[in-house]
mmCIF file with all atom_site columns, C-alpha atoms in Angstrom:
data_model
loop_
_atom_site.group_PDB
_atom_site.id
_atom_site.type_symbol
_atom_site.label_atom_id
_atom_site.label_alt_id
_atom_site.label_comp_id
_atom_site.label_asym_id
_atom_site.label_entity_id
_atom_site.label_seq_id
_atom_site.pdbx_PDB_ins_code
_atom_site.Cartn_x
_atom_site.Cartn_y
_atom_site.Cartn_z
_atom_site.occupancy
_atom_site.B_iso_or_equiv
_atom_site.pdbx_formal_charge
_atom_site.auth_seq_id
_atom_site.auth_comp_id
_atom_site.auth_asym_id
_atom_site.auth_atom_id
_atom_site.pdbx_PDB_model_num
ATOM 1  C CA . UNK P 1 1  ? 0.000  0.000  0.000   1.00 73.00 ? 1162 UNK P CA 1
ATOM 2  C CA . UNK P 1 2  ? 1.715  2.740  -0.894  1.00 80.00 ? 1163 UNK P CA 1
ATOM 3  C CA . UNK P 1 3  ? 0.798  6.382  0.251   1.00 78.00 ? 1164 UNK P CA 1
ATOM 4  C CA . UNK P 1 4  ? 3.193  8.641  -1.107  1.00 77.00 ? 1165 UNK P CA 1
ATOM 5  C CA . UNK P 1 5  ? 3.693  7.956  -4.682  1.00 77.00 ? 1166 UNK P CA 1
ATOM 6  C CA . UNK P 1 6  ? 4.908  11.603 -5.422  1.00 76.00 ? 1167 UNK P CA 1
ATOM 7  C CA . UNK P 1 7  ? 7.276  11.977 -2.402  1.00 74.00 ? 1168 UNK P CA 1
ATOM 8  C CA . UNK P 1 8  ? 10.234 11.530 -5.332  1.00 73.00 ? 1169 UNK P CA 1
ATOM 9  C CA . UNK P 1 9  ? 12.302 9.600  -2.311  1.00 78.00 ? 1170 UNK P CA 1
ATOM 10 C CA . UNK P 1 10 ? 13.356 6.204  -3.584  1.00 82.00 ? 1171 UNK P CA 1
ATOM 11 C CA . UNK P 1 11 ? 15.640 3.342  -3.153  1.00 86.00 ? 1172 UNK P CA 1
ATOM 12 C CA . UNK P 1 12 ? 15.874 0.790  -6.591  1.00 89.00 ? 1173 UNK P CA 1
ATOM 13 C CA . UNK P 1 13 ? 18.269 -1.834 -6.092  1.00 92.00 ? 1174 UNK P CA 1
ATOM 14 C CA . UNK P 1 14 ? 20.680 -2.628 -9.189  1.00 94.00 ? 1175 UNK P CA 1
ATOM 15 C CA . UNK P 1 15 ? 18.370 -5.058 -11.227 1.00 93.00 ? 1176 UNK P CA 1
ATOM 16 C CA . UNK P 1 16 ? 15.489 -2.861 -11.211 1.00 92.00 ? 1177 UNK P CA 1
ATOM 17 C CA . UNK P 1 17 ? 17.780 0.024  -11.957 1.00 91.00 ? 1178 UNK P CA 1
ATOM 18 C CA . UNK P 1 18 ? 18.918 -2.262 -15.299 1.00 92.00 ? 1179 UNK P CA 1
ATOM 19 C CA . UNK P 1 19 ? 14.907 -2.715 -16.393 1.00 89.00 ? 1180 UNK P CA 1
ATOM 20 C CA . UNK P 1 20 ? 13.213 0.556  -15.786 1.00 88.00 ? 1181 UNK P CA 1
ATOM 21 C CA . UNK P 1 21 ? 12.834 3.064  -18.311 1.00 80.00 ? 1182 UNK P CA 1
ATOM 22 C CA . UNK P 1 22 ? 13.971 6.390  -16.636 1.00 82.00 ? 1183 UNK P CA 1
ATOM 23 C CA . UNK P 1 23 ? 13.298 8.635  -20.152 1.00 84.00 ? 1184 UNK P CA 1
ATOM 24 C CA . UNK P 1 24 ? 10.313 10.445 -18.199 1.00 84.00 ? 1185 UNK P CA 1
ATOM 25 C CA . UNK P 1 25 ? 11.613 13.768 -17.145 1.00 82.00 ? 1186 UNK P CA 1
ATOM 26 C CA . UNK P 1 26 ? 9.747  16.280 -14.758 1.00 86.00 ? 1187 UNK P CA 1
ATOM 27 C CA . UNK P 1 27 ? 7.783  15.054 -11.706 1.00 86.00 ? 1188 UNK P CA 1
ATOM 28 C CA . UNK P 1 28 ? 5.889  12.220 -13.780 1.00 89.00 ? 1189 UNK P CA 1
ATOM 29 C CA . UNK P 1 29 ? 9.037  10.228 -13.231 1.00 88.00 ? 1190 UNK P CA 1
ATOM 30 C CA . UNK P 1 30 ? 8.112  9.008  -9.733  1.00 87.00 ? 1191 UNK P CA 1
ATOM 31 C CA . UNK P 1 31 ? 4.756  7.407  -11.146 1.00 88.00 ? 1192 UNK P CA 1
ATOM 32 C CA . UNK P 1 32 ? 6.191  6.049  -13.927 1.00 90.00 ? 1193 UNK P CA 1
ATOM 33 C CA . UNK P 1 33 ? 9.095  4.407  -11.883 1.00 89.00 ? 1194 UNK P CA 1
ATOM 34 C CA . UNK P 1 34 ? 6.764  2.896  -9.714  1.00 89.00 ? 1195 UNK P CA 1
ATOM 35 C CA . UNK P 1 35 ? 4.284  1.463  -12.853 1.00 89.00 ? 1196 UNK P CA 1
ATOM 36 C CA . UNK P 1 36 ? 6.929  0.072  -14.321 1.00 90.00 ? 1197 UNK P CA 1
ATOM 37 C CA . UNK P 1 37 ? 8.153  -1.647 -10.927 1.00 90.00 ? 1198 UNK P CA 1
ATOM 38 C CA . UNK P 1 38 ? 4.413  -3.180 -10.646 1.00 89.00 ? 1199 UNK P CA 1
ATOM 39 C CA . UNK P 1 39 ? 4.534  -4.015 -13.963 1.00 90.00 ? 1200 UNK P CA 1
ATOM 40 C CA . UNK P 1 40 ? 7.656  -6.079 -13.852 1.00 92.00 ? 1201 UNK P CA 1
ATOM 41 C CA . UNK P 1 41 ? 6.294  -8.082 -10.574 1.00 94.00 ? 1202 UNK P CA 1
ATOM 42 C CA . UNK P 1 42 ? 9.310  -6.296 -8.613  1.00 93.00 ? 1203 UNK P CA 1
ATOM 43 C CA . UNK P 1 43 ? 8.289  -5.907 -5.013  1.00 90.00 ? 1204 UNK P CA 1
ATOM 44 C CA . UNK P 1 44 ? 8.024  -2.342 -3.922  1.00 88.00 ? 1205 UNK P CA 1
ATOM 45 C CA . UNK P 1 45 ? 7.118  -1.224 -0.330  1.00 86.00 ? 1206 UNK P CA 1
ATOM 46 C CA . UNK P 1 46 ? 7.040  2.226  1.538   1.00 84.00 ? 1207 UNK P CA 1
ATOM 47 C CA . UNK P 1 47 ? 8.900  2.945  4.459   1.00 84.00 ? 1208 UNK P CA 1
ATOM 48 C CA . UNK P 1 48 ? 8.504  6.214  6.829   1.00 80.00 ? 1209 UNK P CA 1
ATOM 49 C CA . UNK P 1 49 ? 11.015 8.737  7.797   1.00 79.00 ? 1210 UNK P CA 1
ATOM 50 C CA . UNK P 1 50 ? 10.632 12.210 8.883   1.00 79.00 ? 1211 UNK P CA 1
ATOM 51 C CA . UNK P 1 51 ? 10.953 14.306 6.583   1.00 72.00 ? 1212 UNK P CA 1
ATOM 52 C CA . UNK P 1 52 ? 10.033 17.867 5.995   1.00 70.00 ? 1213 UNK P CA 1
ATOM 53 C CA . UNK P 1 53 ? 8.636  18.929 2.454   1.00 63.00 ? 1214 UNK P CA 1
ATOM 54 C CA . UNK P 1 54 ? 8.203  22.362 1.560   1.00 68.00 ? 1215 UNK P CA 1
ATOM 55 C CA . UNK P 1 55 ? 4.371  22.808 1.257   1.00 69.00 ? 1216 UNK P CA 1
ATOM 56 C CA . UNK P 1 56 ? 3.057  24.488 -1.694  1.00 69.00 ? 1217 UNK P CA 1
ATOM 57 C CA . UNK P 1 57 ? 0.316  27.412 -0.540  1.00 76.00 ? 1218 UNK P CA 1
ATOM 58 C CA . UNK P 1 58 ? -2.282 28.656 -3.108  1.00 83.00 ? 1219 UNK P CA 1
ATOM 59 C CA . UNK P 1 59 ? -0.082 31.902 -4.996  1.00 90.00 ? 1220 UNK P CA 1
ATOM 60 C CA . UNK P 1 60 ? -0.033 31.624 -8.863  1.00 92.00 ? 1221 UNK P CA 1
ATOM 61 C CA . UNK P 1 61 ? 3.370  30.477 -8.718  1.00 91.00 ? 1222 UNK P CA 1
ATOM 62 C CA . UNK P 1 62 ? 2.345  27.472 -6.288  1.00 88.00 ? 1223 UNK P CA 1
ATOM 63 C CA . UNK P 1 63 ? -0.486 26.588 -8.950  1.00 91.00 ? 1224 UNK P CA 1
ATOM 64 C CA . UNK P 1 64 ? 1.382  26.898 -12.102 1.00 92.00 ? 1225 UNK P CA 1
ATOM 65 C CA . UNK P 1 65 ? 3.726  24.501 -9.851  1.00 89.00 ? 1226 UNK P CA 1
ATOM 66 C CA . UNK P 1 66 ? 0.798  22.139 -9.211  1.00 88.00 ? 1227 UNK P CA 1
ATOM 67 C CA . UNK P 1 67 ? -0.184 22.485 -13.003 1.00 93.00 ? 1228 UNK P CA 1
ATOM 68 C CA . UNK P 1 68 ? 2.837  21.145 -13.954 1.00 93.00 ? 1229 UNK P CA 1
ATOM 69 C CA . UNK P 1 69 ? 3.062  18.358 -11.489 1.00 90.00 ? 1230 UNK P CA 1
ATOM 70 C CA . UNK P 1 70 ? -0.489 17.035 -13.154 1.00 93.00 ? 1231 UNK P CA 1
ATOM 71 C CA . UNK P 1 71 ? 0.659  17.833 -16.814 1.00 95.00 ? 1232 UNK P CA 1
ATOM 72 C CA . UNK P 1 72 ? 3.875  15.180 -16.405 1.00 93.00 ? 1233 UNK P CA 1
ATOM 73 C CA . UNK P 1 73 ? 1.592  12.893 -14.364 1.00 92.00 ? 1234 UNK P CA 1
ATOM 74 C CA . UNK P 1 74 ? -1.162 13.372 -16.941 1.00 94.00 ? 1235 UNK P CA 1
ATOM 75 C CA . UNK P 1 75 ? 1.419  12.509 -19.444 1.00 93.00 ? 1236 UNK P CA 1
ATOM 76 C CA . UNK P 1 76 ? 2.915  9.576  -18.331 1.00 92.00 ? 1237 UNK P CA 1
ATOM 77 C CA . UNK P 1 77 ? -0.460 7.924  -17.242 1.00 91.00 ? 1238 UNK P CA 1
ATOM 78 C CA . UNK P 1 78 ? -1.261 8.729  -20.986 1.00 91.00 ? 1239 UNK P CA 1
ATOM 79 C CA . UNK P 1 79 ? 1.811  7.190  -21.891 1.00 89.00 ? 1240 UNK P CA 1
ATOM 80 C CA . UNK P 1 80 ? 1.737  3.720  -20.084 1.00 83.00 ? 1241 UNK P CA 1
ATOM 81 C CA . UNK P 1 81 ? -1.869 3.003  -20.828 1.00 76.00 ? 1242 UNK P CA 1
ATOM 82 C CA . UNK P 1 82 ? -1.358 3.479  -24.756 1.00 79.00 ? 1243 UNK P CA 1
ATOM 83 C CA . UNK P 1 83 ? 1.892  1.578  -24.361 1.00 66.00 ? 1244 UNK P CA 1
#
């Protein structure tokens, strides 16, 4: 169950490193990482830490910011259900 999926924190080891496709750029790259792990039948599990992640308010910059963090995702959910 995972409940960050955006959190961009990760930790691959080598042989899924050697299969994934990392050509995604922007912040679609965490969700396509993590389809492609599923995909593969590579086991993938979520582990906490604290952390502290800058939250993003409601300015225009902070929701062109969120616009572009649901164009890549947009994109690359486009992507892997065509391909």
């Amino acid at each position: 169950n995972i409940k960050h999926l955006l959190s961009g924190q990760r930790i691959l080891k080598k042989d899924v490193v050697d299969v994934i496709n990392f050509n995604i750029k922007g912040y679609g790259v965490e969700l396509s990482t993590t389809i492609d792990i599923i995909k593969k039948n590579f086991k993938i599990a979520e582990v906490e830490f604290d952390f502290m992640h800058n939250e993003k308010g409601k300015s225009i910059k902070d929701l062109l910011h969120k616009a572009k963090q649901l164009r890549d995702i947009l994109y690359v959910m486009f992507v892997k259900v065509r391909g």
